[in-house]
């Protein structure tokens, strides 16, 4: 919107204020023939994108309008992307246990109650925390996540509360901690059972007083943060062992949510596996593969010590290594990343599995061998091969280039 400052019926600043109240994402460019620094500052403070004096330079005006439109588009695109991301974060399953978790989230999320989420690794504790945030009144503020198990004990306090410059040897500049970053939002303390007792006492104080002090600092800083914590440990046993504070446990566990392991809710495996299949096939620009009833039964029979995380890896492996339909035989063959002792299923030779540092390396190897096998089978006809494995031809070309695949001369 191009808006003059001096107008008869309504002042331009009033138009700006009321316009942004109705359409906060619309950029306003203010124009005035009596422009002063004070007027420009007031317009900017009220939310104007820019301020231009009369008579406007045409080039500057065009550039400003173009930049304002681009900014508006970016704001819109960001909101759309955020909605898309939030839509993908679903708690999948129709079991009684998952139904109770969803009901609890609906009741608890709008409140300010602290929540302690328990469950095994890979069971979906982080997803529950995200839903608690997204359905709360803090959804438009940040959700800051901290994996307490991944941070060395000597650094956890600096990570949570920040530090002042020079507070320790490597503190070359001031650092804002996670509590301050999460102000007005939610702080998710994952694996809180691994937090040191020293850090626990400071977290307890922050929860009691809603204030923190940076490491090496003296000034108290007020914070407005909702804390959600998660752990794979039995904190009551940790309290008995003297490694976790009872008073902190009671502060955190106003609401307790236990996320069951996948083996406790095998009825949900068909829904979860199908959802992962659609998601992964879309990522790879492939036609969604069908999972047979027998394959689903085979999946349900597996132990799933890695829970949801392991199931997703398994489905991704099946999509890459199986044909158009995923069968129970595929599940038996590829149930283990290292496979059976003898495998001859779209892979040229049995690899030495010790050579792979992680599953990604194995996946790349398997994908390369699979594509190479299909290309050779189709006489290196790229169009036919792309159709055969249900991916776009351009996508296949990029894979050929990625893996440096070349036709073998006979």
Tab-separated table of N, CA and C in Angstrom, residues 277-381:
chain	number	residue	atom	x	y	z
A	277	UNK	N	5.243	-44.997	4.191
A	277	UNK	CA	5.409	-45.405	2.792
A	277	UNK	C	5.036	-44.262	1.852
A	278	UNK	N	3.905	-43.624	2.095
A	278	UNK	CA	3.466	-42.503	1.252
A	278	UNK	C	4.437	-41.333	1.357
A	279	UNK	N	4.868	-41.036	2.575
A	279	UNK	CA	5.777	-39.906	2.812
A	279	UNK	C	7.116	-40.112	2.107
A	280	UNK	N	7.691	-41.309	2.247
A	280	UNK	CA	9.015	-41.585	1.680
A	280	UNK	C	8.958	-41.675	0.161
A	281	UNK	N	7.918	-42.302	-0.375
A	281	UNK	CA	7.772	-42.382	-1.838
A	281	UNK	C	7.646	-40.979	-2.438
A	282	UNK	N	6.932	-40.099	-1.758
A	282	UNK	CA	6.823	-38.710	-2.229
A	282	UNK	C	8.179	-38.014	-2.190
A	283	UNK	N	8.960	-38.275	-1.152
A	283	UNK	CA	10.301	-37.682	-1.056
A	283	UNK	C	11.180	-38.119	-2.221
A	284	UNK	N	11.022	-39.380	-2.644
A	284	UNK	CA	11.836	-39.924	-3.729
A	284	UNK	C	11.188	-39.761	-5.103
A	285	UNK	N	10.065	-39.028	-5.165
A	285	UNK	CA	9.333	-38.822	-6.430
A	285	UNK	C	8.960	-40.157	-7.070
A	286	UNK	N	8.509	-41.087	-6.248
A	286	UNK	CA	8.111	-42.411	-6.728
A	286	UNK	C	6.608	-42.590	-6.562
A	287	UNK	N	6.034	-43.465	-7.386
A	287	UNK	CA	4.651	-43.874	-7.168
A	287	UNK	C	4.592	-44.646	-5.854
A	288	UNK	N	3.577	-44.380	-5.051
A	288	UNK	CA	3.479	-45.021	-3.738
A	288	UNK	C	3.363	-46.534	-3.903
A	289	UNK	N	4.241	-47.252	-3.228
A	289	UNK	CA	4.240	-48.713	-3.326
A	289	UNK	C	3.161	-49.314	-2.433
A	290	UNK	N	2.654	-50.456	-2.861
A	290	UNK	CA	1.630	-51.162	-2.092
A	290	UNK	C	2.302	-52.099	-1.097
A	291	UNK	N	1.799	-52.110	0.118
A	291	UNK	CA	2.273	-53.046	1.142
A	291	UNK	C	1.199	-54.109	1.315
A	292	UNK	N	1.531	-55.359	1.047
A	292	UNK	CA	0.529	-56.420	1.121
A	292	UNK	C	0.114	-56.682	2.567
A	293	UNK	N	-1.045	-57.325	2.719
A	293	UNK	CA	-1.545	-57.682	4.050
A	293	UNK	C	-0.553	-58.599	4.754
A	294	UNK	N	0.044	-59.513	3.979
A	294	UNK	CA	1.018	-60.449	4.549
A	294	UNK	C	2.271	-59.713	5.024
A	295	UNK	N	2.668	-58.690	4.270
A	295	UNK	CA	3.838	-57.896	4.666
A	295	UNK	C	3.569	-57.153	5.971
A	296	UNK	N	2.354	-56.625	6.101
A	296	UNK	CA	1.984	-55.926	7.337
A	296	UNK	C	2.016	-56.885	8.523
A	297	UNK	N	1.505	-58.108	8.304
A	297	UNK	CA	1.529	-59.115	9.371
A	297	UNK	C	2.964	-59.448	9.773
A	298	UNK	N	3.845	-59.512	8.774
A	298	UNK	CA	5.260	-59.786	9.059
A	298	UNK	C	5.889	-58.638	9.842
A	299	UNK	N	5.512	-57.408	9.505
A	299	UNK	CA	6.020	-56.246	10.241
A	299	UNK	C	5.556	-56.277	11.698
A	300	UNK	N	4.314	-56.662	11.906
A	300	UNK	CA	3.767	-56.689	13.263
A	300	UNK	C	4.466	-57.727	14.137
A	301	UNK	N	5.038	-58.743	13.505
A	301	UNK	CA	5.673	-59.825	14.261
A	301	UNK	C	7.101	-59.498	14.695
A	302	UNK	N	7.658	-58.406	14.179
A	302	UNK	CA	9.040	-58.047	14.509
A	302	UNK	C	9.126	-57.421	15.907
A	303	UNK	N	10.290	-57.477	16.557
A	303	UNK	CA	10.406	-57.001	17.949
A	303	UNK	C	10.375	-55.487	18.124
A	304	UNK	N	10.865	-54.693	17.177
A	304	UNK	CA	10.837	-53.226	17.201
A	304	UNK	C	11.453	-52.624	18.455
A	305	UNK	N	12.686	-52.993	18.728
A	305	UNK	CA	13.384	-52.404	19.879
A	305	UNK	C	13.667	-50.915	19.671
A	306	UNK	N	13.722	-50.481	18.403
A	306	UNK	CA	13.955	-49.059	18.107
A	306	UNK	C	12.684	-48.266	17.907
A	307	UNK	N	11.522	-48.929	18.102
A	307	UNK	CA	10.218	-48.273	18.053
A	307	UNK	C	9.921	-47.576	16.721
A	308	UNK	N	9.276	-46.401	16.767
A	308	UNK	CA	8.825	-45.706	15.558
A	308	UNK	C	9.997	-45.377	14.643
A	309	UNK	N	11.110	-44.970	15.227
A	309	UNK	CA	12.292	-44.611	14.432
A	309	UNK	C	12.768	-45.809	13.609
A	310	UNK	N	12.777	-46.981	14.234
A	310	UNK	CA	13.213	-48.195	13.539
A	310	UNK	C	12.224	-48.574	12.444
A	311	UNK	N	10.933	-48.410	12.715
A	311	UNK	CA	9.916	-48.739	11.710
A	311	UNK	C	10.065	-47.860	10.482
A	312	UNK	N	10.327	-46.582	10.678
A	312	UNK	CA	10.500	-45.694	9.524
A	312	UNK	C	11.707	-46.105	8.691
A	313	UNK	N	12.812	-46.419	9.356
A	313	UNK	CA	13.996	-46.880	8.634
A	313	UNK	C	13.704	-48.152	7.850
A	314	UNK	N	12.929	-49.038	8.474
A	314	UNK	CA	12.581	-50.300	7.832
A	314	UNK	C	11.745	-50.068	6.581
A	315	UNK	N	10.742	-49.206	6.683
A	315	UNK	CA	9.881	-48.916	5.531
A	315	UNK	C	10.696	-48.273	4.414
A	316	UNK	N	11.596	-47.367	4.768
A	316	UNK	CA	12.445	-46.729	3.755
A	316	UNK	C	13.317	-47.767	3.054
A	317	UNK	N	13.859	-48.700	3.826
A	317	UNK	CA	14.688	-49.764	3.254
A	317	UNK	C	13.878	-50.621	2.289
A	318	UNK	N	12.658	-50.966	2.684
A	318	UNK	CA	11.790	-51.790	1.835
A	318	UNK	C	11.439	-51.073	0.535
A	319	UNK	N	11.170	-49.774	0.624
A	319	UNK	CA	10.824	-48.995	-0.571
A	319	UNK	C	11.983	-48.991	-1.560
A	320	UNK	N	13.191	-48.853	-1.058
A	320	UNK	CA	14.367	-48.783	-1.932
A	320	UNK	C	14.697	-50.137	-2.545
A	321	UNK	N	14.593	-51.195	-1.746
A	321	UNK	CA	15.102	-52.495	-2.183
A	321	UNK	C	14.052	-53.427	-2.776
A	322	UNK	N	12.777	-53.155	-2.564
A	322	UNK	CA	11.741	-54.054	-3.083
A	322	UNK	C	11.254	-53.599	-4.451
A	323	UNK	N	10.422	-54.452	-5.086
A	323	UNK	CA	9.807	-54.085	-6.361
A	323	UNK	C	8.576	-53.228	-6.086
A	324	UNK	N	7.654	-53.174	-7.055
A	324	UNK	CA	6.517	-52.255	-6.936
A	324	UNK	C	5.594	-52.593	-5.772
A	325	UNK	N	5.558	-53.868	-5.389
A	325	UNK	CA	4.726	-54.300	-4.269
A	325	UNK	C	5.634	-54.855	-3.176
A	326	UNK	N	5.438	-54.378	-1.951
A	326	UNK	CA	6.233	-54.853	-0.816
A	326	UNK	C	5.547	-56.077	-0.223
A	327	UNK	N	6.247	-57.213	-0.248
A	327	UNK	CA	5.668	-58.476	0.197
A	327	UNK	C	6.248	-58.913	1.536
A	328	UNK	N	5.655	-59.979	2.093
A	328	UNK	CA	6.183	-60.518	3.342
A	328	UNK	C	7.583	-61.092	3.146
A	329	UNK	N	7.872	-61.560	1.922
A	329	UNK	CA	9.216	-62.064	1.629
A	329	UNK	C	10.243	-60.930	1.707
A	330	UNK	N	9.857	-59.743	1.216
A	330	UNK	CA	10.737	-58.573	1.319
A	330	UNK	C	11.029	-58.252	2.781
A	331	UNK	N	10.001	-58.325	3.608
A	331	UNK	CA	10.182	-58.032	5.032
A	331	UNK	C	11.156	-59.024	5.655
A	332	UNK	N	11.003	-60.313	5.305
A	332	UNK	CA	11.905	-61.331	5.859
A	332	UNK	C	13.351	-61.097	5.422
A	333	UNK	N	13.518	-60.708	4.139
A	333	UNK	CA	14.866	-60.518	3.598
A	333	UNK	C	15.541	-59.285	4.183
A	334	UNK	N	14.766	-58.198	4.291
A	334	UNK	CA	15.369	-56.915	4.657
A	334	UNK	C	15.033	-56.462	6.073
A	335	UNK	N	14.559	-57.388	6.911
A	335	UNK	CA	14.196	-57.012	8.281
A	335	UNK	C	15.392	-56.498	9.063
A	336	UNK	N	16.574	-56.959	8.698
A	336	UNK	CA	17.808	-56.520	9.349
A	336	UNK	C	18.627	-55.729	8.348
A	337	UNK	N	19.199	-54.573	8.740
A	337	UNK	CA	20.010	-53.804	7.796
A	337	UNK	C	21.112	-54.622	7.143
A	338	UNK	N	21.618	-55.649	7.855
A	338	UNK	CA	22.670	-56.480	7.278
A	338	UNK	C	22.118	-57.634	6.470
A	339	UNK	N	20.791	-57.830	6.536
A	339	UNK	CA	20.162	-58.852	5.715
A	339	UNK	C	20.531	-60.257	6.149
A	340	UNK	N	19.971	-61.286	5.458
A	340	UNK	CA	20.307	-62.668	5.766
A	340	UNK	C	21.701	-63.012	5.258
A	341	UNK	N	22.141	-64.230	5.520
A	341	UNK	CA	23.490	-64.617	5.102
A	341	UNK	C	23.633	-64.628	3.590
A	342	UNK	N	22.571	-64.880	2.900
A	342	UNK	CA	22.641	-64.938	1.441
A	342	UNK	C	21.453	-64.212	0.862
A	343	UNK	N	21.682	-63.117	0.172
A	343	UNK	CA	20.620	-62.313	-0.416
A	343	UNK	C	20.912	-62.102	-1.886
A	344	UNK	N	19.921	-62.359	-2.712
A	344	UNK	CA	20.082	-62.086	-4.136
A	344	UNK	C	18.781	-61.488	-4.633
A	345	UNK	N	18.540	-60.267	-4.205
A	345	UNK	CA	17.256	-59.624	-4.496
A	345	UNK	C	17.521	-58.220	-5.011
A	346	UNK	N	17.694	-58.116	-6.328
A	346	UNK	CA	17.940	-56.826	-6.970
A	346	UNK	C	19.245	-56.174	-6.499
A	347	UNK	N	20.142	-56.939	-5.910
A	347	UNK	CA	21.438	-56.420	-5.496
A	347	UNK	C	22.502	-57.314	-6.107
A	348	UNK	N	23.526	-56.724	-6.754
A	348	UNK	CA	24.456	-57.489	-7.559
A	348	UNK	C	25.262	-58.487	-6.749
A	349	UNK	N	25.636	-58.162	-5.513
A	349	UNK	CA	26.442	-59.067	-4.706
A	349	UNK	C	26.259	-58.748	-3.239
A	350	UNK	N	26.526	-59.774	-2.411
A	350	UNK	CA	26.425	-59.569	-0.972
A	350	UNK	C	27.564	-58.672	-0.494
A	351	UNK	N	27.298	-57.509	0.085
A	351	UNK	CA	28.386	-56.618	0.496
A	351	UNK	C	28.952	-57.007	1.855
A	352	UNK	N	30.090	-56.444	2.167
A	352	UNK	CA	30.647	-56.557	3.506
A	352	UNK	C	30.029	-55.444	4.343
A	353	UNK	N	29.127	-55.797	5.259
A	353	UNK	CA	28.353	-54.776	5.960
A	353	UNK	C	29.187	-53.966	6.949
A	354	UNK	N	30.374	-54.453	7.283
A	354	UNK	CA	31.236	-53.699	8.186
A	354	UNK	C	31.766	-52.425	7.536
A	355	UNK	N	31.673	-52.353	6.199
A	355	UNK	CA	32.205	-51.177	5.502
A	355	UNK	C	31.306	-49.953	5.651
A	356	UNK	N	30.068	-50.157	6.092
A	356	UNK	CA	29.118	-49.049	6.175
A	356	UNK	C	29.151	-48.429	7.568
A	357	UNK	N	29.444	-47.139	7.617
A	357	UNK	CA	29.527	-46.444	8.907
A	357	UNK	C	28.155	-46.224	9.521
A	358	UNK	N	27.130	-46.113	8.668
A	358	UNK	CA	25.771	-45.862	9.150
A	358	UNK	C	24.767	-46.346	8.118
A	359	UNK	N	23.483	-46.254	8.465
A	359	UNK	CA	22.445	-46.753	7.564
A	359	UNK	C	22.384	-45.960	6.271
A	360	UNK	N	22.697	-44.661	6.309
A	360	UNK	CA	22.665	-43.839	5.100
A	360	UNK	C	23.647	-44.372	4.060
A	361	UNK	N	24.844	-44.763	4.512
A	361	UNK	CA	25.827	-45.305	3.575
A	361	UNK	C	25.322	-46.608	2.960
A	362	UNK	N	24.711	-47.457	3.790
A	362	UNK	CA	24.157	-48.712	3.271
A	362	UNK	C	23.023	-48.432	2.285
A	363	UNK	N	22.190	-47.446	2.616
A	363	UNK	CA	21.064	-47.108	1.745
A	363	UNK	C	21.554	-46.627	0.388
A	364	UNK	N	22.588	-45.780	0.398
A	364	UNK	CA	23.152	-45.293	-0.869
A	364	UNK	C	23.711	-46.444	-1.693
A	365	UNK	N	24.395	-47.375	-0.997
A	365	UNK	CA	24.948	-48.537	-1.695
A	365	UNK	C	23.825	-49.355	-2.337
A	366	UNK	N	22.799	-49.645	-1.543
A	366	UNK	CA	21.698	-50.467	-2.039
A	366	UNK	C	20.977	-49.787	-3.199
A	367	UNK	N	20.752	-48.477	-3.083
A	367	UNK	CA	20.080	-47.739	-4.152
A	367	UNK	C	20.911	-47.770	-5.430
A	368	UNK	N	22.208	-47.594	-5.287
A	368	UNK	CA	23.105	-47.624	-6.451
A	368	UNK	C	23.041	-48.979	-7.151
A	369	UNK	N	23.134	-50.060	-6.373
A	369	UNK	CA	23.106	-51.403	-6.952
A	369	UNK	C	21.756	-51.714	-7.589
A	370	UNK	N	20.690	-51.253	-6.950
A	370	UNK	CA	19.341	-51.491	-7.477
A	370	UNK	C	19.157	-50.801	-8.823
A	371	UNK	N	19.546	-49.521	-8.894
A	371	UNK	CA	19.411	-48.761	-10.144
A	371	UNK	C	20.303	-49.359	-11.228
A	372	UNK	N	21.515	-49.740	-10.857
A	372	UNK	CA	22.435	-50.349	-11.822
A	372	UNK	C	21.849	-51.643	-12.382
A	373	UNK	N	21.282	-52.462	-11.504
A	373	UNK	CA	20.659	-53.722	-11.918
A	373	UNK	C	19.512	-53.482	-12.900
A	374	UNK	N	18.657	-52.509	-12.593
A	374	UNK	CA	17.509	-52.219	-13.453
A	374	UNK	C	17.952	-51.648	-14.800
A	375	UNK	N	18.972	-50.789	-14.785
A	375	UNK	CA	19.482	-50.224	-16.040
A	375	UNK	C	20.042	-51.318	-16.938
A	376	UNK	N	20.801	-52.235	-16.353
A	376	UNK	CA	21.366	-53.330	-17.140
A	376	UNK	C	20.271	-54.255	-17.657
A	377	UNK	N	19.273	-54.483	-16.833
A	377	UNK	CA	18.150	-55.330	-17.237
A	377	UNK	C	17.416	-54.735	-18.428
A	378	UNK	N	17.318	-53.390	-18.473
A	378	UNK	CA	16.603	-52.695	-19.555
A	378	UNK	C	17.542	-52.181	-20.644
A	379	UNK	N	18.745	-52.743	-20.710
A	379	UNK	CA	19.681	-52.346	-21.757
A	379	UNK	C	20.074	-50.881	-21.694
A	380	UNK	N	20.105	-50.329	-20.482
A	380	UNK	CA	20.442	-48.922	-20.246
A	380	UNK	C	19.490	-47.955	-20.955
A	381	UNK	N	18.267	-48.415	-21.141
A	381	UNK	CA	17.215	-47.528	-21.654
A	381	UNK	C	16.667	-46.749	-20.450
